Coordinates of C-alpha atoms (C1' of nucleotides) in Angstrom, one line a residue:
Chain Q
M10 CA -3.2 57.7 70.2
P11 CA -5.3 56.4 67.3
Q12 CA -5.0 58.7 64.3
E13 CA -8.0 60.6 63.2
G14 CA -9.3 59.7 59.7
S15 CA -8.3 63.0 58.3
S16 CA -4.9 63.3 59.8
P17 CA -1.9 62.1 57.7
V18 CA -0.9 58.5 58.0
P19 CA 2.6 58.1 59.6
A20 CA 5.1 57.6 56.9
D21 CA 6.2 54.2 58.0
A22 CA 2.6 52.8 58.0
H23 CA 2.6 52.9 54.3
S24 CA 4.2 49.6 54.1
L25 CA 1.4 47.9 55.9
P26 CA -1.6 50.1 55.4
Q27 CA -4.3 47.7 56.5
E28 CA -3.3 44.4 57.9
R29 CA -1.4 45.8 60.8
E30 CA -4.3 48.0 61.8
Q31 CA -6.6 45.1 61.7
R32 CA -4.4 43.1 63.9
I33 CA -4.0 46.0 66.4
A34 CA -7.8 46.2 66.4
K35 CA -8.0 42.4 67.2
A36 CA -5.5 42.8 70.0
R37 CA -7.6 45.6 71.5
K38 CA -10.7 43.4 71.1
L39 CA -9.0 40.5 72.9
A40 CA -8.1 42.8 75.7
E41 CA -11.7 44.0 76.0
L42 CA -12.8 40.4 76.1
G43 CA -10.5 39.8 79.1
R44 CA -7.7 38.1 77.2
A45 CA -4.5 40.1 77.5
P46 CA -2.9 40.0 74.1
Y47 CA 0.6 39.7 75.6
G48 CA 0.7 37.0 78.3
R49 CA 3.2 35.8 80.8
A50 CA 4.9 32.5 81.5
F51 CA 2.9 29.4 80.5
A52 CA 3.6 26.1 82.2
R53 CA 3.9 23.4 79.5
T54 CA 3.7 19.7 79.7
G55 CA 6.7 19.8 77.5
T56 CA 8.0 20.9 74.1
L57 CA 6.1 19.9 71.0
A58 CA 8.7 17.3 70.2
E59 CA 8.5 15.9 73.8
V60 CA 4.7 15.7 73.6
R61 CA 4.9 14.0 70.2
A62 CA 7.4 11.5 71.6
A63 CA 5.1 10.6 74.5
F64 CA 1.9 10.7 72.5
E65 CA -1.0 8.9 74.1
P66 CA -4.6 9.5 73.1
G67 CA -6.7 10.9 75.9
R68 CA -3.8 12.3 77.9
V69 CA -4.3 16.0 78.8
V70 CA -1.4 18.2 77.9
R71 CA -0.4 21.9 77.9
V72 CA 1.6 23.1 74.9
A73 CA 2.6 26.4 73.4
G74 CA 3.8 27.8 70.2
R75 CA 3.4 30.1 67.2
L76 CA 0.4 29.6 65.0
M77 CA 1.7 28.8 61.5
T78 CA -1.4 27.9 59.6
I79 CA -5.1 28.1 60.4
R80 CA -7.7 26.0 58.5
N81 CA -11.1 27.3 59.4
M82 CA -14.0 24.9 58.7
G83 CA -16.8 27.0 60.2
K84 CA -17.7 25.3 63.5
S85 CA -14.3 23.8 63.9
V86 CA -10.7 25.0 63.2
F87 CA -7.5 23.1 62.6
A88 CA -4.3 25.0 63.2
D89 CA -0.6 24.2 63.3
L90 CA 1.5 25.3 66.3
R91 CA 5.2 25.5 66.1
D92 CA 7.9 25.9 68.8
G93 CA 11.7 25.5 68.5
T94 CA 11.4 21.7 68.4
D95 CA 8.5 20.7 66.2
R96 CA 5.1 21.4 64.6
F97 CA 1.9 20.1 66.2
Q98 CA -1.7 20.3 65.0
V99 CA -4.4 21.6 67.3
F100 CA -8.1 21.2 66.8
A101 CA -10.7 23.7 68.1
S102 CA -14.4 22.9 67.9
R103 CA -17.4 25.0 68.9
Q104 CA -19.0 22.0 70.4
Q105 CA -16.0 21.2 72.5
M106 CA -15.1 24.7 73.7
G107 CA -18.5 26.4 73.9
E108 CA -19.7 29.2 71.8
E109 CA -18.0 32.2 73.3
P110 CA -14.5 30.9 73.8
Y111 CA -14.7 29.4 70.3
D112 CA -15.6 32.7 68.7
V113 CA -12.8 34.4 70.5
F114 CA -10.4 31.7 69.3
K115 CA -11.3 32.7 65.8
L116 CA -9.8 36.2 66.4
L117 CA -6.4 34.5 66.2
D118 CA -4.1 35.1 63.3
T119 CA -1.1 33.2 61.9
G120 CA 2.0 34.4 63.6
D121 CA 0.4 34.7 67.1
H122 CA 1.8 32.8 70.1
I123 CA -0.8 30.9 72.1
G124 CA -0.9 28.3 74.9
V125 CA -3.3 25.4 74.6
E126 CA -4.6 22.9 77.1
G127 CA -6.5 19.8 76.0
E128 CA -6.6 16.1 75.3
L129 CA -4.4 14.4 72.8
M130 CA -6.3 12.7 69.9
L131 CA -5.8 11.2 66.5
T132 CA -7.7 12.6 63.6
R133 CA -9.3 10.5 60.9
T134 CA -6.2 10.7 58.9
G135 CA -4.2 9.6 61.8
E136 CA -2.5 12.9 62.7
Q137 CA -1.5 13.5 66.3
T138 CA -3.5 16.5 67.5
V139 CA -4.4 18.4 70.6
R140 CA -8.1 19.1 71.1
V141 CA -8.4 22.5 72.6
D142 CA -10.3 22.7 75.8
K143 CA -8.8 26.0 77.0
W144 CA -6.4 28.4 75.4
T145 CA -4.3 31.4 76.5
M146 CA -3.1 34.3 74.4
L147 CA 0.6 34.6 74.8
S148 CA 1.6 37.1 72.2
K149 CA -0.3 38.8 69.3
A150 CA 1.6 39.2 66.0
L151 CA 0.9 42.6 64.4
L152 CA 2.8 41.8 61.3
P153 CA 2.0 38.8 59.0
L154 CA 4.3 35.9 58.4
P155 CA 6.1 35.4 55.1
E156 CA 4.3 33.6 52.4
K157 CA 3.6 30.1 53.7
W158 CA 4.6 28.2 50.6
H159 CA 7.5 30.1 49.1
G160 CA 8.8 31.5 52.3
I161 CA 11.1 34.5 52.3
K162 CA 13.6 34.6 49.5
D163 CA 14.8 38.1 49.1
P164 CA 18.5 37.9 50.4
E165 CA 18.4 41.4 51.8
A166 CA 15.3 40.7 53.9
R167 CA 16.7 37.3 54.9
Y168 CA 19.8 38.9 56.4
R169 CA 18.2 42.1 57.9
R170 CA 15.2 40.2 59.3
R171 CA 16.9 36.9 60.0
Y172 CA 14.1 36.0 62.4
L173 CA 11.8 35.7 59.4
D174 CA 14.3 33.6 57.6
L175 CA 14.6 31.3 60.6
I176 CA 10.8 31.0 60.9
S177 CA 10.1 30.3 57.2
N178 CA 13.2 28.3 56.1
P179 CA 13.8 25.3 58.3
E180 CA 17.2 24.5 56.6
V181 CA 18.4 27.9 57.9
R182 CA 17.6 27.0 61.4
A183 CA 19.2 23.6 60.9
R184 CA 22.4 25.3 59.7
F185 CA 22.7 27.5 62.7
D186 CA 22.0 24.6 65.0
L187 CA 24.9 22.9 63.3
R188 CA 27.1 25.9 63.9
S189 CA 26.2 25.8 67.5
R190 CA 27.2 22.1 67.7
I191 CA 30.5 22.7 65.9
V192 CA 31.4 25.4 68.3
R193 CA 30.5 23.3 71.3
E194 CA 32.6 20.4 69.9
L195 CA 35.6 22.5 69.3
R196 CA 35.5 23.6 73.0
S197 CA 34.9 20.1 74.4
F198 CA 37.7 18.7 72.3
L199 CA 40.1 21.2 73.6
W200 CA 38.9 20.8 77.2
S201 CA 39.4 17.0 76.8
R202 CA 43.0 17.8 75.8
G203 CA 43.7 19.7 78.9
Y204 CA 43.3 23.2 77.5
T205 CA 41.9 26.1 79.5
E206 CA 39.6 28.5 77.9
V207 CA 40.2 32.2 78.6
E208 CA 38.9 35.6 77.6
T209 CA 41.4 38.3 76.7
P210 CA 40.7 42.0 75.8
M211 CA 38.8 42.8 72.7
M212 CA 39.5 46.5 73.2
Q213 CA 43.2 47.0 72.9
P214 CA 45.5 50.0 73.1
A215 CA 47.8 48.6 70.4
P216 CA 46.3 46.0 68.1
G217 CA 48.6 43.2 67.3
G218 CA 49.0 39.5 66.5
A219 CA 48.2 39.9 62.8
L220 CA 48.6 42.3 60.0
A221 CA 45.3 44.0 59.4
R222 CA 43.6 47.3 59.6
P223 CA 41.8 47.6 62.9
F224 CA 38.6 49.4 63.9
E225 CA 39.3 52.4 66.0
T226 CA 37.2 53.6 68.9
H227 CA 37.5 56.1 71.7
Y228 CA 37.5 55.5 75.4
S229 CA 36.0 58.7 76.9
A230 CA 37.0 58.0 80.6
L231 CA 40.7 57.7 79.6
N232 CA 40.4 60.1 76.7
A233 CA 42.3 57.5 74.7
S234 CA 42.1 55.8 71.3
M235 CA 41.4 52.1 71.5
Y236 CA 41.2 49.4 68.9
L237 CA 39.0 46.4 68.5
R238 CA 41.4 43.5 68.4
I239 CA 42.5 41.9 65.2
A240 CA 43.8 38.8 67.0
P241 CA 44.1 37.7 70.7
E242 CA 47.6 36.3 70.1
L243 CA 49.7 38.7 72.1
Y244 CA 47.5 38.3 75.2
L245 CA 47.4 34.5 74.9
K246 CA 51.2 34.5 74.8
R247 CA 51.3 36.6 77.9
L248 CA 49.4 33.8 79.5
L249 CA 52.0 31.3 78.4
V250 CA 54.5 33.5 80.2
G251 CA 52.1 33.4 83.2
G252 CA 52.2 29.7 83.4
Y253 CA 49.2 28.5 81.3
D254 CA 50.7 25.5 79.4
R255 CA 47.6 24.9 77.3
V256 CA 45.3 27.8 76.6
F257 CA 42.7 28.8 74.0
E258 CA 40.2 31.5 73.2
L259 CA 37.3 31.1 70.9
N260 CA 35.8 34.5 70.2
R261 CA 35.4 37.4 67.8
N262 CA 38.1 39.3 65.9
F263 CA 37.5 42.5 64.0
R264 CA 39.2 43.6 60.8
N265 CA 38.5 46.8 59.1
E266 CA 38.4 45.4 55.6
G267 CA 36.1 44.7 52.7
L268 CA 33.0 42.5 52.7
S269 CA 32.9 39.4 50.5
K270 CA 31.6 36.0 50.2
T271 CA 34.2 34.8 52.6
H272 CA 34.8 37.9 54.7
N273 CA 32.8 39.5 57.4
P274 CA 34.4 42.4 59.4
E275 CA 33.8 40.5 62.7
F276 CA 34.5 36.9 62.5
T277 CA 35.0 34.1 65.0
M278 CA 38.5 32.8 65.6
L279 CA 39.9 30.0 67.7
E280 CA 43.4 30.4 68.8
A281 CA 45.3 27.8 70.9
Y282 CA 48.8 27.8 72.4
E283 CA 50.6 24.9 73.9
A284 CA 53.9 25.3 75.8
Y285 CA 56.8 23.0 74.9
S286 CA 55.1 22.1 71.6
D287 CA 55.7 23.4 68.1
M288 CA 54.1 23.7 64.7
R289 CA 54.1 19.9 64.3
G290 CA 52.2 19.4 67.5
M291 CA 49.6 21.9 66.4
M292 CA 49.3 20.2 63.0
R293 CA 48.3 17.0 64.8
L294 CA 46.0 18.9 67.2
V295 CA 44.1 20.7 64.4
Q296 CA 43.8 17.5 62.4
D297 CA 42.4 15.6 65.3
M298 CA 40.1 18.5 66.3
I299 CA 38.6 19.0 62.8
L300 CA 38.2 15.2 62.3
H301 CA 36.5 15.0 65.7
V302 CA 34.1 17.8 64.8
A303 CA 33.5 16.4 61.3
R304 CA 32.6 13.1 62.8
T305 CA 30.2 14.7 65.1
V306 CA 28.5 16.4 62.2
K307 CA 28.5 13.3 60.1
P308 CA 28.4 10.3 62.5
E309 CA 28.7 7.7 59.8
G310 CA 29.8 7.2 56.2
P311 CA 32.6 8.8 54.3
L312 CA 33.8 12.2 55.6
E313 CA 32.7 14.1 52.6
F314 CA 31.4 17.6 52.6
G315 CA 30.2 20.1 50.0
S316 CA 29.0 19.2 46.5
G317 CA 30.1 19.5 42.9
D318 CA 33.6 20.8 42.4
Q319 CA 33.6 22.0 46.0
R320 CA 33.4 18.4 47.3
V321 CA 35.9 17.7 50.0
D322 CA 37.0 14.3 51.3
M323 CA 38.4 14.8 54.8
A324 CA 39.6 11.2 55.3
P325 CA 43.0 11.1 57.0
P326 CA 45.9 11.1 56.5
W327 CA 46.0 14.7 55.3
R328 CA 48.6 15.7 52.8
E329 CA 51.6 17.8 53.8
A330 CA 53.4 19.7 51.1
A331 CA 56.2 22.2 51.2
Y332 CA 55.4 25.5 49.5
R333 CA 58.3 25.1 47.1
D334 CA 57.2 21.6 46.1
L335 CA 53.7 22.8 45.3
I336 CA 55.1 25.6 43.1
V337 CA 57.4 23.2 41.3
E338 CA 54.6 20.7 40.8
K339 CA 52.5 23.5 39.1
M340 CA 55.2 25.5 37.3
G341 CA 57.8 22.9 36.4
P342 CA 61.1 21.8 37.9
D343 CA 63.0 24.7 36.5
W344 CA 60.8 27.4 38.0
Y345 CA 63.4 28.5 40.6
E346 CA 66.1 28.8 37.9
L347 CA 64.0 31.2 35.8
D348 CA 64.8 34.9 35.6
R349 CA 62.2 37.5 36.4
A350 CA 61.0 38.0 32.9
R351 CA 60.6 34.3 32.0
A352 CA 58.8 33.7 35.3
G353 CA 56.5 36.6 34.6
E354 CA 55.6 35.2 31.2
R355 CA 55.0 31.8 32.5
A356 CA 52.7 33.1 35.3
A357 CA 50.9 35.4 32.9
A358 CA 50.3 32.3 30.7
L359 CA 48.1 31.0 33.5
G360 CA 46.0 34.1 33.2
L361 CA 47.5 35.9 36.2
D362 CA 48.0 39.6 36.4
I363 CA 51.7 40.2 36.8
A364 CA 52.5 43.8 37.7
P365 CA 55.9 45.1 36.4
Q366 CA 57.2 45.9 39.8
M367 CA 56.7 42.4 41.2
D368 CA 59.9 40.6 42.0
L369 CA 60.4 36.8 41.6
S370 CA 59.2 35.8 45.0
E371 CA 56.1 38.0 44.6
I372 CA 55.3 36.4 41.3
T373 CA 55.8 33.0 42.9
H374 CA 53.5 34.0 45.7
E375 CA 50.9 35.2 43.3
V376 CA 51.0 31.8 41.5
Y377 CA 50.6 30.1 44.9
E378 CA 47.6 32.2 45.9
K379 CA 45.8 32.4 42.6
A380 CA 46.6 29.2 40.9
I381 CA 47.4 26.6 43.6
E382 CA 45.7 27.4 46.9
K383 CA 42.2 27.6 45.4
T384 CA 42.6 24.1 43.9
L385 CA 43.6 22.4 47.1
M386 CA 40.3 20.7 48.0
A387 CA 41.2 17.9 50.3
P388 CA 42.9 19.1 53.6
T389 CA 46.5 20.1 52.9
F390 CA 49.1 21.3 55.3
V391 CA 51.3 23.7 53.3
T392 CA 54.6 24.1 55.1
R393 CA 57.9 25.9 54.7
L394 CA 56.5 29.2 53.5
P395 CA 59.0 31.9 52.4
R396 CA 59.8 34.1 55.4
E397 CA 59.1 37.4 53.6
F398 CA 55.4 36.5 53.6
V399 CA 55.2 35.6 57.3
P400 CA 57.6 38.2 58.8
L401 CA 56.9 37.5 62.5
A402 CA 57.3 33.7 62.3
R403 CA 60.3 31.6 63.4
T404 CA 62.5 30.3 60.6
C405 CA 63.2 26.6 60.0
E406 CA 66.3 25.2 61.7
D407 CA 67.7 23.9 58.4
D408 CA 66.8 26.8 56.1
E409 CA 66.7 30.4 57.2
S410 CA 64.7 31.4 54.0
V411 CA 61.6 29.6 55.1
V412 CA 59.5 29.7 58.2
D413 CA 58.4 26.9 60.6
V414 CA 54.8 27.4 59.9
Y415 CA 51.9 25.4 58.5
E416 CA 48.9 26.7 56.7
L417 CA 46.0 24.3 56.5
V418 CA 44.0 24.7 53.3
I419 CA 40.6 22.9 52.9
Q420 CA 38.3 23.5 49.9
G421 CA 40.7 26.1 48.6
K422 CA 40.3 28.2 51.8
E423 CA 42.9 29.0 54.4
I424 CA 41.3 27.4 57.5
S425 CA 44.1 27.3 60.0
P426 CA 47.6 28.6 60.4
G427 CA 50.0 27.2 62.9
Y428 CA 53.4 28.3 64.2
S429 CA 56.4 27.4 66.1
E430 CA 56.2 30.5 68.2
L431 CA 59.0 33.0 68.4
N432 CA 60.2 33.4 72.0
D433 CA 63.4 35.3 71.6
P434 CA 62.4 38.8 73.0
L435 CA 65.2 40.6 71.2
D436 CA 64.5 39.0 67.9
Q437 CA 60.8 39.7 68.3
R438 CA 61.6 43.4 69.0
R439 CA 63.7 43.7 65.8
R440 CA 60.9 42.2 63.8
F441 CA 58.3 44.5 65.3
E442 CA 60.5 47.5 64.6
A443 CA 60.7 46.4 60.9
Q444 CA 57.0 46.1 60.8
V445 CA 56.2 49.4 62.6
G446 CA 57.8 51.2 59.7
K447 CA 55.3 49.7 57.2
E448 CA 52.1 49.4 59.2
R449 CA 50.9 52.1 61.5
H450 CA 50.7 49.7 64.4
R451 CA 52.1 50.8 67.7
M452 CA 54.8 48.7 69.3
D453 CA 53.3 46.6 72.1
E454 CA 56.0 47.2 74.8
D455 CA 54.1 45.4 77.4
F456 CA 54.1 42.3 75.3
L457 CA 57.8 42.6 74.7
A458 CA 58.4 42.9 78.5
A459 CA 56.4 39.7 79.0
L460 CA 58.6 37.9 76.5
E461 CA 61.7 39.2 78.4
Q462 CA 60.3 37.5 81.4
S463 CA 60.8 34.2 79.4
M464 CA 58.1 32.5 77.4
P465 CA 58.4 28.8 77.0
P466 CA 58.8 27.5 73.4
A467 CA 55.3 26.9 72.2
G468 CA 53.2 25.8 69.3
G469 CA 50.3 28.1 68.3
M470 CA 47.4 27.7 66.0
G471 CA 44.4 29.7 64.7
L472 CA 41.2 28.4 63.2
G473 CA 38.7 30.4 61.2
V474 CA 35.5 29.1 62.8
D475 CA 33.1 30.6 60.3
R476 CA 35.0 29.0 57.4
L477 CA 35.1 25.7 59.1
V478 CA 31.3 25.9 59.5
M479 CA 31.0 26.8 55.8
I480 CA 32.8 23.7 54.8
L481 CA 31.0 21.4 57.2
A482 CA 27.6 22.9 56.3
G483 CA 28.2 23.0 52.6
S484 CA 27.7 26.8 52.5
E485 CA 29.3 28.9 49.9
A486 CA 28.8 32.3 51.6
I487 CA 30.0 33.4 55.0
R488 CA 26.7 35.3 55.4
D489 CA 24.9 32.0 55.5
V490 CA 26.7 30.9 58.6
I491 CA 26.6 34.2 60.5
L492 CA 23.2 35.1 62.0
F493 CA 23.5 38.8 61.5
P494 CA 26.1 39.5 58.8
Q495 CA 27.3 43.0 58.4
L496 CA 25.3 45.0 55.9
R497 CA 25.3 48.6 54.9
Q498 CA 23.0 50.8 57.1
K499 CA 19.9 51.7 55.3
P500 CA 18.7 55.3 55.5
E501 CA 15.3 54.1 56.7
A502 CA 14.9 51.4 59.3
V503 CA 13.1 48.2 58.6
P504 CA 9.4 49.0 58.0
D505 CA 7.0 49.9 60.8
A506 CA 9.5 50.6 63.6
A507 CA 8.2 54.1 64.1
A508 CA 4.7 53.6 62.9
G509 CA 2.1 54.7 65.4
T510 CA 4.5 56.7 67.5
G511 CA 3.7 59.8 65.5
E512 CA 7.3 60.4 64.7
R513 CA 9.0 61.0 61.4
Chain X
rG16 C1' 37.3 50.2 46.0
rG17 C1' 36.0 48.7 40.5
rA18 C1' 32.6 46.3 36.6
rC19 C1' 27.9 44.3 35.7
rG20 C1' 22.9 43.2 37.2
rC21 C1' 18.4 43.6 40.3
rU22 C1' 14.6 46.7 43.2
rU23 C1' 6.5 46.2 41.2
rA24 C1' 1.0 44.6 47.2
rG25 C1' 2.9 42.1 53.9
rC26 C1' 5.4 37.5 51.0
rU27 C1' 6.5 34.9 46.1
rC28 C1' 6.3 36.8 41.3
rA29 C1' 4.0 38.5 36.1
rG30 C1' 3.7 43.2 33.5
rC31 C1' 5.6 43.0 25.3
rU32 C1' 7.8 48.0 21.0
rG33 C1' 6.0 54.1 26.5
rG34 C1' -0.9 54.6 27.0
rU35 C1' -2.3 55.4 34.0
rA36 C1' -0.7 48.0 37.4
rG37 C1' -2.0 42.1 37.7
rA38 C1' -1.9 36.7 39.9
rG39 C1' -1.1 33.3 44.0
rC40 C1' -0.5 33.2 49.3
rA41 C1' -1.7 36.5 53.4
rU42 C1' -5.9 40.0 55.0
rC43 C1' -11.4 41.3 55.3
rU44 C1' -16.9 39.6 54.5
rG45 C1' -20.0 35.3 53.8
rA46 C1' -20.7 29.5 53.5
rC47 C1' -18.7 25.1 55.7
rU48 C1' -17.7 20.2 62.4
rC49 C1' -11.7 15.6 60.6
rU50 C1' -8.7 19.7 57.7
rU51 C1' -3.4 19.7 56.6
rA52 C1' -0.8 24.5 50.5
rA53 C1' -8.5 23.0 53.2
rU54 C1' -12.4 24.4 49.7
rC55 C1' -16.2 27.8 47.5
rA56 C1' -18.2 33.0 46.6
rG57 C1' -17.1 38.2 47.0
rA58 C1' -14.0 42.6 48.7
rG59 C1' -10.0 45.8 50.2
rG60 C1' -4.8 46.6 49.6
rG61 C1' 0.4 49.9 45.4
rU62 C1' 4.4 57.3 46.6
rC63 C1' 6.1 50.4 40.8
rG64 C1' 13.5 51.8 45.8
rC65 C1' 14.5 57.5 46.0
rG66 C1' 15.4 62.2 43.1
rG67 C1' 15.6 64.6 38.5
rG68 C1' 15.0 64.6 33.0
rU69 C1' 12.7 63.3 28.0
rU70 C1' 7.5 62.9 26.4
rC71 C1' 0.7 64.9 25.3
rG72 C1' 1.7 60.6 28.5
rA73 C1' 6.9 56.8 32.2
rA74 C1' 6.8 50.7 36.3
rU75 C1' 8.7 50.8 31.1
rC76 C1' 13.5 55.4 28.0
rC77 C1' 17.8 58.7 30.0
rC78 C1' 20.8 60.7 34.2
rG79 C1' 22.1 60.8 39.5
rC80 C1' 21.6 58.5 44.3
rA81 C1' 20.6 54.3 47.8
rG82 C1' 20.2 49.2 49.1
rC83 C1' 21.0 44.3 47.6
rG84 C1' 23.4 40.5 44.5
rU85 C1' 27.4 38.5 41.2
rC86 C1' 32.3 38.9 39.8
rU87 C1' 36.9 41.3 41.1
rA88 C1' 40.5 43.7 44.6
rC89 C1' 42.6 43.4 50.1
rC90 C1' 42.5 40.0 54.0
rA91 C1' 41.3 34.8 57.7

RNA sequence: GGACGCUUAGCUCAGCUGGUAGAGCAUCUGACUCUUAAUCAGAGGGUCGCGGGUUCGAAUCCCGCAGCGUCUACCA
């Protein structure tokens, strides 16, 4: 296995010509000395945080963690151990441990995992410390840690090797812990409201529930094309038909579209449906839910998130504004009397790109999306959207030209749409047929059959979980709230994967 | 998808108008029994993203490619 000095070095070893070899040699040496470099379970007195909380000098404890720093003083060594909860200093001395175990201890490198048994003590400077009596090798690190002071900064390395980002940037770990809490609170809120969580297919024969390009895959056993879902909507509605009055799913959707600061091809979506409710009921639900989560994240003080011009005040009541009113507010009371040319000029004056083929309602929508929506910082329910932009939604009772929908905008981002769901199967069929012409989506006959079985009137809502986390965490990029964001594949894998195998 | 920018040691970064590459941390050797970015002395480590071109000579200039970033486009 070891390469002869004269034989060519494996290509991937170039990246770490020396240190990795040294660490492998140390692992071998440890093994020779009877200390397996990769250990098994280690019974701990508790986590480092627990041991710190119950600190008592003289008490014997067993702790484990990753060695983060080592300060070698000759006949004694101070080192910092870290686990998922805390950092804790350990102190090893030749006098205490005996010559041989102490010398072996000095084979350790930063990055290694070890288990330690010994008495708790206070150093002269008052730092809580474990004095090592015995220690166990748990796992030898062959690769060095990122720079201890500056950490890892290169964005590409941070995303591709997120484990290093998590090790060296504590605020990153804190942000993902926050995400976990948010997700948990969303669930517990809905459970407390009597909702049942379900899981519906992610692989679907006919992707529906939204207008988006799907990912396509192939199911060999059936020799059939399948699609990763773009939304769970049509399955959740089947469950309304099946008698679930309150149902939600919190899981991944996939859309075959571009990457951006606010778009990842797989993203986490919450969808909830409530029988006998409507869009108004869902407005109340989503407001209560987001306020509940925000309060959990920030238990006291004003409900403000983000900073600078992205600062958001979530304090209720949240504004509700009809689409048309927002337009008039921005473009003047005569906007809807303008002809196409005048409207185009006025929109262009705002710096918008108005293409010649755009009609009045398209120009208006461009104004909404580019000049209005982005400026809505505080939570705003935009209602009564023009039906041509939400073709599958139910129209308002008092005005057939607008739909009974809300779109919740926070910090200029669409966070949550809500609907009074369509339950007329023949109407739904007509609208699907109109869509199938434009999009290449297949008609979901099975779903239409379910509707024909009678679906109760219902309110439905969606919530972009990643974006909610962005707002509550004060992150400006979706990649900062997704552990492993989608990146292009590199021709070569991350360094060292194949080193030593003799391949490549 | 388009425009612009970046890519130098394991990590964080210098490197001028082209003259054969540096620092700190990490690593190795030595000293050191209360340190905490330990300290002190010494050493090793680089296909300068990849491929081509210009030139006596390229990390540096030119072209192509890749990855990443920013803005932009589609979308939640």
